Tab-separated table of C-alpha atoms in Angstrom:
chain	number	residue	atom	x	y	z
A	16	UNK	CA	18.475	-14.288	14.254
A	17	UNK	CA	14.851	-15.548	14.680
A	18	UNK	CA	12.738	-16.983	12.168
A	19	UNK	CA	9.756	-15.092	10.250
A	20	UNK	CA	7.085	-18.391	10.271
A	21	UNK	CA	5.437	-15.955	7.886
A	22	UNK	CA	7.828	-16.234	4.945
A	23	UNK	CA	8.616	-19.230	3.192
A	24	UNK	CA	12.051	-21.392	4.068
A	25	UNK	CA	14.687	-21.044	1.545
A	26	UNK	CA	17.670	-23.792	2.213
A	27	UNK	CA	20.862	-23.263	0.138
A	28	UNK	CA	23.268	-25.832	-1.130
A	29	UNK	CA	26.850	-25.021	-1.475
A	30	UNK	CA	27.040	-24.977	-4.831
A	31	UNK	CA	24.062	-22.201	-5.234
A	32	UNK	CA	25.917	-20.051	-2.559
A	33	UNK	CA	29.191	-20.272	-4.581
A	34	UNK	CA	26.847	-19.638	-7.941
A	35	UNK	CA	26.223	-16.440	-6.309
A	36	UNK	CA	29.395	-15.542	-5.102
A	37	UNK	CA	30.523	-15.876	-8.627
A	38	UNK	CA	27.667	-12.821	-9.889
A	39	UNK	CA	29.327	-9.384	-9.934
A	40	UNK	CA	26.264	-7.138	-8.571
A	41	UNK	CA	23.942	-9.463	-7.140
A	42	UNK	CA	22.531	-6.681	-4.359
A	43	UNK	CA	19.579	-6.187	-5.758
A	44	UNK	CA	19.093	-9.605	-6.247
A	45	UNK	CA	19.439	-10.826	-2.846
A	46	UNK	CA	17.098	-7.768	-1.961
A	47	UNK	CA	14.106	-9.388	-4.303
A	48	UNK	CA	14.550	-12.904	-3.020
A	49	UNK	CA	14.092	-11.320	0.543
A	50	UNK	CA	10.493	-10.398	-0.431
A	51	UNK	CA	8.039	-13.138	1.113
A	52	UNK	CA	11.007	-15.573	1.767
A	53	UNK	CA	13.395	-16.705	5.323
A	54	UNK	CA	16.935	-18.045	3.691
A	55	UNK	CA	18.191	-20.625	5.420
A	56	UNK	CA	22.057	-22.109	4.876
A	57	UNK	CA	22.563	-25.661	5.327
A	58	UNK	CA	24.591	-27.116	7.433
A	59	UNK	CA	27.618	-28.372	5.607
A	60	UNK	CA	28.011	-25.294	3.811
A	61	UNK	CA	29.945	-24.059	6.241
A	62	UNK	CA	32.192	-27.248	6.777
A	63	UNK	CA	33.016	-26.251	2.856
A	64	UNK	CA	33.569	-22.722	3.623
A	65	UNK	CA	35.838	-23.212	6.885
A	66	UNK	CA	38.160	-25.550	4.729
A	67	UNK	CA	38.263	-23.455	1.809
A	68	UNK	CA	42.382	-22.663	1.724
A	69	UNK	CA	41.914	-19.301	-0.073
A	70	UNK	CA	41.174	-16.083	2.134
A	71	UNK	CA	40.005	-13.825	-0.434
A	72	UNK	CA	36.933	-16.766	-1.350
A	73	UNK	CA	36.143	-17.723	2.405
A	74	UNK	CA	35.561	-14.067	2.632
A	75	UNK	CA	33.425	-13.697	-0.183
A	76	UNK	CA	31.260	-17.075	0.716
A	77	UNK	CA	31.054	-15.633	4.164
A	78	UNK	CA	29.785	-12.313	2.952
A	79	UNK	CA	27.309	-13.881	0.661
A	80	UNK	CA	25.868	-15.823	3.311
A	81	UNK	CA	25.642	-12.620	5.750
A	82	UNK	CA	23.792	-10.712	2.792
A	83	UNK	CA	21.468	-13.979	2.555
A	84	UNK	CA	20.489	-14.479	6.155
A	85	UNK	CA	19.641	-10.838	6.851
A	86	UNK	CA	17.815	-10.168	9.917
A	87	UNK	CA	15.384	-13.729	9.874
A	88	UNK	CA	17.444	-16.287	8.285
A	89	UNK	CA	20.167	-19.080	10.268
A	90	UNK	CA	22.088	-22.062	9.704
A	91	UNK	CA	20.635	-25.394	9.888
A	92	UNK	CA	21.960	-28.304	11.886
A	93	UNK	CA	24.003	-30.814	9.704
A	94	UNK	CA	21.886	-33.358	8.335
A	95	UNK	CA	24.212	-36.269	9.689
A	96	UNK	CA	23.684	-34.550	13.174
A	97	UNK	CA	20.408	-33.738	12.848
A	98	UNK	CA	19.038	-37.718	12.241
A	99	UNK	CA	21.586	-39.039	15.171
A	100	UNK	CA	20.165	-36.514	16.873
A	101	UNK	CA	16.183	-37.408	15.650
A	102	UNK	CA	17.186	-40.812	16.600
A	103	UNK	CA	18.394	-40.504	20.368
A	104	UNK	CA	15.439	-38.232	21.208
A	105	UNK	CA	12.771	-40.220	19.941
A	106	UNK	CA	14.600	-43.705	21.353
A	107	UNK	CA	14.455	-41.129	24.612
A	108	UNK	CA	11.176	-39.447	25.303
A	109	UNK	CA	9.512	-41.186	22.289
A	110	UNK	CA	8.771	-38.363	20.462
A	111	UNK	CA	10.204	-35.084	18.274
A	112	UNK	CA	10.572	-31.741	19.517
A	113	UNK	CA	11.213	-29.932	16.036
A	114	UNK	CA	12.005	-27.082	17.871
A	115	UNK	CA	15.042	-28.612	19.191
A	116	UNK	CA	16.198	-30.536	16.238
A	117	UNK	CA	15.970	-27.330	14.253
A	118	UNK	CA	17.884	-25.028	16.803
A	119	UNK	CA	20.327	-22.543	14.813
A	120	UNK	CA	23.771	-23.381	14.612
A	121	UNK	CA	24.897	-20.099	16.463
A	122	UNK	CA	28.479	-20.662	15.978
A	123	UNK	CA	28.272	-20.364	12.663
A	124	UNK	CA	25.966	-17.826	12.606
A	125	UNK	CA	28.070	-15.654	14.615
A	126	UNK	CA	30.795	-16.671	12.437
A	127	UNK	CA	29.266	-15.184	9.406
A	128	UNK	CA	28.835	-11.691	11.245
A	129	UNK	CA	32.852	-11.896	12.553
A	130	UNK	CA	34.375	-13.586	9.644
A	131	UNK	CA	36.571	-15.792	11.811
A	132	UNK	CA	36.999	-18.560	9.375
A	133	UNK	CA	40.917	-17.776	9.419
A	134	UNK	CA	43.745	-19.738	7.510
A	135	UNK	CA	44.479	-21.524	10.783
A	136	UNK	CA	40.956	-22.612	11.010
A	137	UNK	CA	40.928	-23.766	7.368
A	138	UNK	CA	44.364	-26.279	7.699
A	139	UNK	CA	42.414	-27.490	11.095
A	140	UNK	CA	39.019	-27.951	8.851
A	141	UNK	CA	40.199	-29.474	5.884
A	142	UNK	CA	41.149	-32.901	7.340
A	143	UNK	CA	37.746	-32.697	9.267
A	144	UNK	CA	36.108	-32.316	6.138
A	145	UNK	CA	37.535	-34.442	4.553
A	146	UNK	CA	36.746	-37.476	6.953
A	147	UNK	CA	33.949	-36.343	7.137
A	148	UNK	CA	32.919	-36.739	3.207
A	149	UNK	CA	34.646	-40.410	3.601
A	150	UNK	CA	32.627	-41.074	6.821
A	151	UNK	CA	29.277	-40.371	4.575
A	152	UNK	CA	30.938	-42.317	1.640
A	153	UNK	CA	31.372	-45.315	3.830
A	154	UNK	CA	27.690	-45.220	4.781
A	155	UNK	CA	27.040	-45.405	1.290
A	156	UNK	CA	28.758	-48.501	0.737
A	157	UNK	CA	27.943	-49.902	3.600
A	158	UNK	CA	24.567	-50.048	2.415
A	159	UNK	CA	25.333	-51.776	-0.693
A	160	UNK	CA	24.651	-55.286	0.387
A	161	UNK	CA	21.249	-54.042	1.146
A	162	UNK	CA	20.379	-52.487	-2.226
A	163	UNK	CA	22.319	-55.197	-4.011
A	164	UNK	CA	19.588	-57.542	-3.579
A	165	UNK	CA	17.542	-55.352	-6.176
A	166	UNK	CA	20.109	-56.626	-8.701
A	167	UNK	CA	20.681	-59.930	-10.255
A	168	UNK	CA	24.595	-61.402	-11.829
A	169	UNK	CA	25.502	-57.624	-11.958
A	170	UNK	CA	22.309	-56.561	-14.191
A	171	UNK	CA	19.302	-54.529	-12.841
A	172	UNK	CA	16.574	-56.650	-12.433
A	173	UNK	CA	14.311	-53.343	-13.046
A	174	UNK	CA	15.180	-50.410	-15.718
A	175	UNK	CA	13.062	-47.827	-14.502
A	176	UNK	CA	13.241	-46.102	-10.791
A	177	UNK	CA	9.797	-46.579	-10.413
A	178	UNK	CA	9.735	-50.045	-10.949
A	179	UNK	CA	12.900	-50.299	-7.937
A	180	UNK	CA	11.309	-48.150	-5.902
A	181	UNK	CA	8.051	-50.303	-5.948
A	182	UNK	CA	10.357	-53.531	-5.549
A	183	UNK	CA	12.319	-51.628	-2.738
A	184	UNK	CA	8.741	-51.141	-0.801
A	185	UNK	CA	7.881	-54.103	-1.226
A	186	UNK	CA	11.390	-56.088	0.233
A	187	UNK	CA	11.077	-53.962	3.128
A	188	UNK	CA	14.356	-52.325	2.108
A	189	UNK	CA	13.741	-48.723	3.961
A	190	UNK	CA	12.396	-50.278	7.329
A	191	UNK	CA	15.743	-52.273	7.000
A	192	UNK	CA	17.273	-48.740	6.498
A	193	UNK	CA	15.858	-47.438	9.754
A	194	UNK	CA	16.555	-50.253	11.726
A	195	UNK	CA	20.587	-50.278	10.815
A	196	UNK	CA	20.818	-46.562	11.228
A	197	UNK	CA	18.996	-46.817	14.469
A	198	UNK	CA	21.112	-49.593	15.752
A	199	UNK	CA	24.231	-48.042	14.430
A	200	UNK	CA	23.386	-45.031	16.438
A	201	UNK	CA	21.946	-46.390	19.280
A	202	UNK	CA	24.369	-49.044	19.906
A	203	UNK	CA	21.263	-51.883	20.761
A	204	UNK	CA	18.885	-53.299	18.655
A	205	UNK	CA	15.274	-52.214	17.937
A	206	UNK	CA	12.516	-54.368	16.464
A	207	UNK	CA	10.605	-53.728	13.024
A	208	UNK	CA	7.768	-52.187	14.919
A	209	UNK	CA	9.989	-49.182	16.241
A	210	UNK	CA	11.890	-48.899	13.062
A	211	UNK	CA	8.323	-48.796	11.478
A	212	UNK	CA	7.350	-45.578	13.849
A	213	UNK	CA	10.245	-43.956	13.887
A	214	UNK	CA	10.300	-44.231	10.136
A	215	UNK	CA	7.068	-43.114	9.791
A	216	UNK	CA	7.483	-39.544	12.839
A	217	UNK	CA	10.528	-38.475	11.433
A	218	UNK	CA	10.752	-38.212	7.566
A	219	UNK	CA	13.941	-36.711	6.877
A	220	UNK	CA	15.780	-40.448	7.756
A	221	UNK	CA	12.628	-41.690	5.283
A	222	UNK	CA	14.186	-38.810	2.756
A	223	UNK	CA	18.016	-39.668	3.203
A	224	UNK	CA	17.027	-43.315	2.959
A	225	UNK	CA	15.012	-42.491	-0.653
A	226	UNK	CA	17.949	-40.661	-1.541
A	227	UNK	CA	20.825	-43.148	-1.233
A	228	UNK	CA	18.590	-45.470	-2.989
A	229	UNK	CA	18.017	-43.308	-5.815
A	230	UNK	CA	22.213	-42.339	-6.066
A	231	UNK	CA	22.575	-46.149	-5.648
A	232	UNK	CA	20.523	-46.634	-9.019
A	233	UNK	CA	22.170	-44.269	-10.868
A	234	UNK	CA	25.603	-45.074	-9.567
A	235	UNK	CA	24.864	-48.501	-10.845
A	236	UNK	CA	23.029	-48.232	-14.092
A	237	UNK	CA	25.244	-47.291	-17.056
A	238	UNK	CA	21.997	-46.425	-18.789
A	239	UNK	CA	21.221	-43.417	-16.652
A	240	UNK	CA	23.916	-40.750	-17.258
A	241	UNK	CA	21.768	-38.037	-15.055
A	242	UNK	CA	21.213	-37.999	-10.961
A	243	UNK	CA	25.125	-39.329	-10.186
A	244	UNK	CA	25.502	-37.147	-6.893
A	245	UNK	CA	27.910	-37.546	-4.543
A	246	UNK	CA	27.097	-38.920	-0.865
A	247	UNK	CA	26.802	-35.660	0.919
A	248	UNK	CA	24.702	-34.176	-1.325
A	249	UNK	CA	21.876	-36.961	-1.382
A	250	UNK	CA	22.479	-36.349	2.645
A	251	UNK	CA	20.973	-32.805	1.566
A	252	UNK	CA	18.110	-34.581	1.539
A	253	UNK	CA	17.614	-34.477	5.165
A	254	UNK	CA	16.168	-31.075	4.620
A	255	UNK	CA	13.698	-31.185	2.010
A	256	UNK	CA	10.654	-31.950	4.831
A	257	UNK	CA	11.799	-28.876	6.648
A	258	UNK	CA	11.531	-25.946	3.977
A	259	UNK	CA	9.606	-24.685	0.694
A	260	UNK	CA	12.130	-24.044	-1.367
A	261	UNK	CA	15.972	-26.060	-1.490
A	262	UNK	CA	18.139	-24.187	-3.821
A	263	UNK	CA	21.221	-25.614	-5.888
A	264	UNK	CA	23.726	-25.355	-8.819
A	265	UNK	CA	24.099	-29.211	-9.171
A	266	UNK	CA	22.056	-30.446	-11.909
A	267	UNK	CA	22.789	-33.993	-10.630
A	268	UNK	CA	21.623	-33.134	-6.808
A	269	UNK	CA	18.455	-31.526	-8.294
A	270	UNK	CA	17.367	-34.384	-10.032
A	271	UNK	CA	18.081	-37.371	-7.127
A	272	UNK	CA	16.111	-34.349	-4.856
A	273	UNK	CA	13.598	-33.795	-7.192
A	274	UNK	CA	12.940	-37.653	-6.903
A	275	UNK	CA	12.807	-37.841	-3.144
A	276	UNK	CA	10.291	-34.994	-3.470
A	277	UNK	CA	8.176	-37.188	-5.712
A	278	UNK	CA	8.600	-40.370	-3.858
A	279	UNK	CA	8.397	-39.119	-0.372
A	280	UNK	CA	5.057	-37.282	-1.454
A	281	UNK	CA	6.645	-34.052	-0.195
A	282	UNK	CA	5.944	-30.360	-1.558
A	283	UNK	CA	9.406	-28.960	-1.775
A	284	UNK	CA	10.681	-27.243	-4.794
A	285	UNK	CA	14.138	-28.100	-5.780
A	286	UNK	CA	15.031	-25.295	-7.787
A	287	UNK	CA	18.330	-24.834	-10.063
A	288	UNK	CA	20.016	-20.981	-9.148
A	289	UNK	CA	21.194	-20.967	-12.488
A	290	UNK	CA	17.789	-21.592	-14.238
A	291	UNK	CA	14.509	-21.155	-12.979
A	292	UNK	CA	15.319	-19.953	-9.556
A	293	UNK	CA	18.039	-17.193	-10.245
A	294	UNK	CA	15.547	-16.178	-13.462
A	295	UNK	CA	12.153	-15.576	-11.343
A	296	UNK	CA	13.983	-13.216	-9.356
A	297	UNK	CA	16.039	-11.733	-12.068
A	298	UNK	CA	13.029	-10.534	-14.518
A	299	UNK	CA	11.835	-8.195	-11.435
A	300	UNK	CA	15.159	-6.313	-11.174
């Protein structure tokens, strides 16, 4: 599958692709989002699909993700792989080659065309998964020291994100970020300067970074009900740098995202299938 740099990049969440799923003629649907737009499926999507321990829904998500891609579309790396992987290349030619980073995931793709997510596949892939979701989880909380210094005696020293966000800047709390996911990855230690332009070449570790903090908030302020999403799907936000459009079903995800966006100064659209995204294409069927 190659990429049409003339469309726009769609990237789907799993809970958008299993929105879908759920529609009973959604043909002509898919057929009017094709129009001026490359779908692409992120990477943990399929991590969800492969563990999924029913046959008949692992073959619908698989279909609905072949009728996505089409001809132009793929599968994007998985955002924990894609900044270990952002992190060795830089710390090893000291620069990006997007091109790499952004390489298909092939096995899945041809995965989708063969349907060979089989029940022995999904017992194998439901364990992975779900160390997976703890590995992320532990990253979380492993950052909580870190953000904890925003908050005084167990109350928020600010009530408004912007006001931590501006206080977060201003500790130096995302080159901190960097620098322990860098070290973490690379196994040495880097100085501020590197963590500074590496920070500043490869934004989706700035995006992940703005992401957790954001969750972090809302996790810990019983004042803000909305924007409590779970750990791997503020890692979604890995991808927001790399497409036009990131569509989802979580109202939760959308609005941490929808923050990054604004935050990160990024032009994304974080669109809700079952609202305005699912709607713009509807009204022209």
């Amino acid at each position: 599958m190659t990429e049409d740099r003339s469309k726009q990049i769609v990237v789907w969440d799993t809970s958008a692709i299993n929105r879908l799923a759920e529609l009973g003629t959604r043909d002509e649907l898919i057929r009017q989002m094709g129009f001026g737009h490359t779908h692409w499926i992120a990477g943990y999507v399929f991590d969800e699909i492969a563990s999924t321990a029913s046959k008949t829904q692992r073959d619908r998500l698989l279909s609905v993700c072949h009728e996505l891609l089409g001809d132009s579309g793929g599968v994007l790396i998985h955002p924990s792989i894609l900044i270990v992987a952002g992190v060795a290349m830089f710390s090893e030619i000291g620069r990006l080659d997007w091109e790499v980073l952004l390489e298909p995931r092939r096995e899945y793709e041809l995965a989708i065309i063969s349907g060979v997510f089989d029940d022995e596949l999904a017992s194998i892939q439901r364990p992975q998964l779900k160390r997976k979701l703890e590995d992320v989880e532990d990253y979380f909380a492993s950052m909580k020291p870190l953000y904890n210094r925003l908050f005084q005696s167990g109350r928020e020293r600010v009530d408004t994100l912007e006001e931590l966000v501006s206080m977060a800047r201003s500790m130096g709390v995302f080159q901190q970020n960097v620098r322990y996911w860098c070290e973490s990855i690379l196994g040495r230690e880097i100085d501020w300067q590197y963590a500074e332009r590496f920070g500043r070449a490869f934004p989706p570790i700035r995006a992940t970074i703005y992401a957790f903090l954001i969750g972090h908030f809302h996790r810990n302020n019983s004042r803000t009900s909305p924007g409590r999403a779970g750990a791997i799907d503020l890692q979604a936000a890995a991808y927001l740098v790399l497409c036009h459009k990131f569509v989802t079903d979580d109202r939760d995800q959308q609005r941490v995202l929808r923050d990054v966006v604004k935050y990160c100064s990024f032009k994304t659209d974080v669109s809700w299938f079952s609202g305005d995204f699912s709607k713009r294409f509807s009204d022209c069927v």
